[in-house]
Amino acid sequence: MTTITPAEALSFMKQTKNNQAASNAHEDRFFSLVYELVRLIPYGRVSSYGAIAAAIGSPGAARMVGWALNHCSLESETVPAHRVVNRNGVLSGKHSFKEENTMQQLLESEGIIIKDDKVVDFKRLFWDPLIELSDFG
DNA sequence: CGTCTGACGCACG
DNA sequence: GCGTGCGCCAGAC
């Protein structure tokens, strides 16, 4: 696995933006970028599919982010996929984890309160790559 | 091929 | 604030 710094992530993001024409390369990077970016979500914080998609230069590809995380759940050991929820803070991906309540337990173990499959105080805990990483640009 | 189905998100009423 | 409809793109069939 490759652990990257926020600054490197920003660099990736910009590269992706410029490479939108090269669909193959872009497609290859899409998965990697999703994983790299998700790894950057701090402990005890959460982000959304749409935010991740937008951050890697593919706004509107939120479904692809979810698809990438699900289809390649092999990386679940190294990618904190449980920290990615939908735009409402709902744990829409909980069914793809090992147990029905695995995702919730992982989040709760980080101090995040979950009620009715929804992150309590989601607004405050939300981590937007485009905003949080801009400090390093 | 056409169609349906998603770990989604936005516009609209 | 909530339900509905639609756009989105990739895969399954």
PDB file of N, CA, C and O in Angstrom, chain A residues 23-53:
ATOM      1  N   SER A  23      -8.795   8.991 -20.766  1.00  0.00           N
ATOM      2  CA  SER A  23      -9.768   8.231 -19.977  1.00  0.00           C
ATOM      3  C   SER A  23      -9.181   6.994 -19.323  1.00  0.00           C
ATOM      4  O   SER A  23      -9.508   6.677 -18.188  1.00  0.00           O
ATOM      5  N   ASN A  24      -8.330   6.288 -20.029  1.00  0.00           N
ATOM      6  CA  ASN A  24      -7.766   5.077 -19.455  1.00  0.00           C
ATOM      7  C   ASN A  24      -6.956   5.366 -18.207  1.00  0.00           C
ATOM      8  O   ASN A  24      -7.162   4.753 -17.171  1.00  0.00           O
ATOM      9  N   ALA A  25      -6.043   6.306 -18.344  1.00  0.00           N
ATOM     10  CA  ALA A  25      -5.213   6.671 -17.208  1.00  0.00           C
ATOM     11  C   ALA A  25      -6.086   7.181 -16.072  1.00  0.00           C
ATOM     12  O   ALA A  25      -5.879   6.833 -14.914  1.00  0.00           O
ATOM     13  N   HIS A  26      -7.072   7.949 -16.457  1.00  0.00           N
ATOM     14  CA  HIS A  26      -7.957   8.518 -15.453  1.00  0.00           C
ATOM     15  C   HIS A  26      -8.705   7.410 -14.723  1.00  0.00           C
ATOM     16  O   HIS A  26      -8.862   7.429 -13.514  1.00  0.00           O
ATOM     17  N   GLU A  27      -9.126   6.434 -15.506  1.00  0.00           N
ATOM     18  CA  GLU A  27      -9.879   5.325 -14.916  1.00  0.00           C
ATOM     19  C   GLU A  27      -8.998   4.528 -13.959  1.00  0.00           C
ATOM     20  O   GLU A  27      -9.427   4.138 -12.892  1.00  0.00           O
ATOM     21  N   ASP A  28      -7.753   4.309 -14.384  1.00  0.00           N
ATOM     22  CA  ASP A  28      -6.830   3.568 -13.537  1.00  0.00           C
ATOM     23  C   ASP A  28      -6.590   4.311 -12.240  1.00  0.00           C
ATOM     24  O   ASP A  28      -6.508   3.710 -11.178  1.00  0.00           O
ATOM     25  N   ARG A  29      -6.450   5.629 -12.363  1.00  0.00           N
ATOM     26  CA  ARG A  29      -6.154   6.416 -11.178  1.00  0.00           C
ATOM     27  C   ARG A  29      -7.365   6.555 -10.283  1.00  0.00           C
ATOM     28  O   ARG A  29      -7.237   6.820  -9.100  1.00  0.00           O
ATOM     29  N   PHE A  30      -8.522   6.415 -10.856  1.00  0.00           N
ATOM     30  CA  PHE A  30      -9.746   6.617 -10.080  1.00  0.00           C
ATOM     31  C   PHE A  30      -9.768   5.755  -8.834  1.00  0.00           C
ATOM     32  O   PHE A  30      -9.922   6.268  -7.712  1.00  0.00           O
ATOM     33  N   PHE A  31      -9.560   4.458  -9.020  1.00  0.00           N
ATOM     34  CA  PHE A  31      -9.547   3.544  -7.879  1.00  0.00           C
ATOM     35  C   PHE A  31      -8.475   3.943  -6.881  1.00  0.00           C
ATOM     36  O   PHE A  31      -8.744   4.082  -5.696  1.00  0.00           O
ATOM     37  N   SER A  32      -7.254   4.126  -7.395  1.00  0.00           N
ATOM     38  CA  SER A  32      -6.134   4.466  -6.510  1.00  0.00           C
ATOM     39  C   SER A  32      -6.426   5.737  -5.735  1.00  0.00           C
ATOM     40  O   SER A  32      -6.206   5.806  -4.529  1.00  0.00           O
ATOM     41  N   LEU A  33      -6.935   6.723  -6.451  1.00  0.00           N
ATOM     42  CA  LEU A  33      -7.211   8.008  -5.818  1.00  0.00           C
ATOM     43  C   LEU A  33      -8.281   7.872  -4.743  1.00  0.00           C
ATOM     44  O   LEU A  33      -8.189   8.501  -3.690  1.00  0.00           O
ATOM     45  N   VAL A  34      -9.275   7.071  -5.017  1.00  0.00           N
ATOM     46  CA  VAL A  34     -10.317   6.861  -4.016  1.00  0.00           C
ATOM     47  C   VAL A  34      -9.689   6.298  -2.748  1.00  0.00           C
ATOM     48  O   VAL A  34      -9.916   6.808  -1.646  1.00  0.00           O
ATOM     49  N   TYR A  35      -8.864   5.275  -2.930  1.00  0.00           N
ATOM     50  CA  TYR A  35      -8.252   4.641  -1.760  1.00  0.00           C
ATOM     51  C   TYR A  35      -7.313   5.595  -1.030  1.00  0.00           C
ATOM     52  O   TYR A  35      -7.348   5.700   0.188  1.00  0.00           O
ATOM     53  N   GLU A  36      -6.480   6.283  -1.795  1.00  0.00           N
ATOM     54  CA  GLU A  36      -5.521   7.201  -1.175  1.00  0.00           C
ATOM     55  C   GLU A  36      -6.245   8.288  -0.389  1.00  0.00           C
ATOM     56  O   GLU A  36      -5.874   8.630   0.723  1.00  0.00           O
ATOM     57  N   LEU A  37      -7.291   8.794  -0.994  1.00  0.00           N
ATOM     58  CA  LEU A  37      -8.024   9.887  -0.375  1.00  0.00           C
ATOM     59  C   LEU A  37      -8.778   9.413   0.873  1.00  0.00           C
ATOM     60  O   LEU A  37      -8.784  10.088   1.903  1.00  0.00           O
ATOM     61  N   VAL A  38      -9.370   8.256   0.774  1.00  0.00           N
ATOM     62  CA  VAL A  38     -10.107   7.717   1.922  1.00  0.00           C
ATOM     63  C   VAL A  38      -9.148   7.458   3.087  1.00  0.00           C
ATOM     64  O   VAL A  38      -9.506   7.647   4.242  1.00  0.00           O
ATOM     65  N   ARG A  39      -7.928   7.053   2.749  1.00  0.00           N
ATOM     66  CA  ARG A  39      -6.929   6.827   3.796  1.00  0.00           C
ATOM     67  C   ARG A  39      -6.592   8.120   4.525  1.00  0.00           C
ATOM     68  O   ARG A  39      -6.119   8.098   5.648  1.00  0.00           O
ATOM     69  N   LEU A  40      -6.827   9.232   3.867  1.00  0.00           N
ATOM     70  CA  LEU A  40      -6.491  10.528   4.466  1.00  0.00           C
ATOM     71  C   LEU A  40      -7.554  11.022   5.440  1.00  0.00           C
ATOM     72  O   LEU A  40      -7.327  11.973   6.175  1.00  0.00           O
ATOM     73  N   ILE A  41      -8.709  10.391   5.436  1.00  0.00           N
ATOM     74  CA  ILE A  41      -9.753  10.813   6.361  1.00  0.00           C
ATOM     75  C   ILE A  41      -9.258  10.547   7.779  1.00  0.00           C
ATOM     76  O   ILE A  41      -8.933   9.419   8.117  1.00  0.00           O
ATOM     77  N   PRO A  42      -9.184  11.584   8.594  1.00  0.00           N
ATOM     78  CA  PRO A  42      -8.646  11.445   9.953  1.00  0.00           C
ATOM     79  C   PRO A  42      -9.495  10.531  10.829  1.00  0.00           C
ATOM     80  O   PRO A  42     -10.697  10.374  10.596  1.00  0.00           O
ATOM     81  N   TYR A  43      -8.846   9.956  11.803  1.00  0.00           N
ATOM     82  CA  TYR A  43      -9.528   9.129  12.795  1.00  0.00           C
ATOM     83  C   TYR A  43     -10.629   9.956  13.463  1.00  0.00           C
ATOM     84  O   TYR A  43     -10.417  11.101  13.836  1.00  0.00           O
ATOM     85  N   GLY A  44     -11.796   9.368  13.556  1.00  0.00           N
ATOM     86  CA  GLY A  44     -12.892  10.062  14.222  1.00  0.00           C
ATOM     87  C   GLY A  44     -13.632  11.056  13.352  1.00  0.00           C
ATOM     88  O   GLY A  44     -14.503  11.774  13.829  1.00  0.00           O
ATOM     89  N   ARG A  45     -13.282  11.095  12.073  1.00  0.00           N
ATOM     90  CA  ARG A  45     -13.977  11.995  11.150  1.00  0.00           C
ATOM     91  C   ARG A  45     -14.608  11.163  10.030  1.00  0.00           C
ATOM     92  O   ARG A  45     -14.265  10.002   9.842  1.00  0.00           O
ATOM     93  N   VAL A  46     -15.517  11.760   9.272  1.00  0.00           N
ATOM     94  CA  VAL A  46     -16.162  11.057   8.169  1.00  0.00           C
ATOM     95  C   VAL A  46     -16.215  11.942   6.925  1.00  0.00           C
ATOM     96  O   VAL A  46     -16.115  13.162   7.023  1.00  0.00           O
ATOM     97  N   SER A  47     -16.361  11.325   5.781  1.00  0.00           N
ATOM     98  CA  SER A  47     -16.503  12.073   4.538  1.00  0.00           C
ATOM     99  C   SER A  47     -17.640  11.429   3.739  1.00  0.00           C
ATOM    100  O   SER A  47     -18.247  10.467   4.194  1.00  0.00           O
ATOM    101  N   SER A  48     -17.908  11.999   2.574  1.00  0.00           N
ATOM    102  CA  SER A  48     -19.023  11.473   1.773  1.00  0.00           C
ATOM    103  C   SER A  48     -18.534  11.035   0.395  1.00  0.00           C
ATOM    104  O   SER A  48     -17.485  11.471  -0.077  1.00  0.00           O
ATOM    105  N   TYR A  49     -19.304  10.204  -0.244  1.00  0.00           N
ATOM    106  CA  TYR A  49     -18.970   9.693  -1.573  1.00  0.00           C
ATOM    107  C   TYR A  49     -18.816  10.842  -2.561  1.00  0.00           C
ATOM    108  O   TYR A  49     -17.874  10.894  -3.341  1.00  0.00           O
ATOM    109  N   GLY A  50     -19.740  11.750  -2.518  1.00  0.00           N
ATOM    110  CA  GLY A  50     -19.713  12.874  -3.438  1.00  0.00           C
ATOM    111  C   GLY A  50     -18.491  13.746  -3.244  1.00  0.00           C
ATOM    112  O   GLY A  50     -17.893  14.223  -4.202  1.00  0.00           O
ATOM    113  N   ALA A  51     -18.122  13.949  -1.988  1.00  0.00           N
ATOM    114  CA  ALA A  51     -16.969  14.793  -1.680  1.00  0.00           C
ATOM    115  C   ALA A  51     -15.692  14.148  -2.204  1.00  0.00           C
ATOM    116  O   ALA A  51     -14.834  14.822  -2.782  1.00  0.00           O
ATOM    117  N   ILE A  52     -15.585  12.836  -2.034  1.00  0.00           N
ATOM    118  CA  ILE A  52     -14.419  12.109  -2.523  1.00  0.00           C
ATOM    119  C   ILE A  52     -14.350  12.220  -4.043  1.00  0.00           C
ATOM    120  O   ILE A  52     -13.311  12.533  -4.615  1.00  0.00           O
ATOM    121  N   ALA A  53     -15.507  11.977  -4.682  1.00  0.00           N
ATOM    122  CA  ALA A  53     -15.561  12.018  -6.142  1.00  0.00           C
ATOM    123  C   ALA A  53     -15.145  13.393  -6.661  1.00  0.00           C
ATOM    124  O   ALA A  53     -14.328  13.499  -7.572  1.00  0.00           O
TER     125      ALA A  53
END
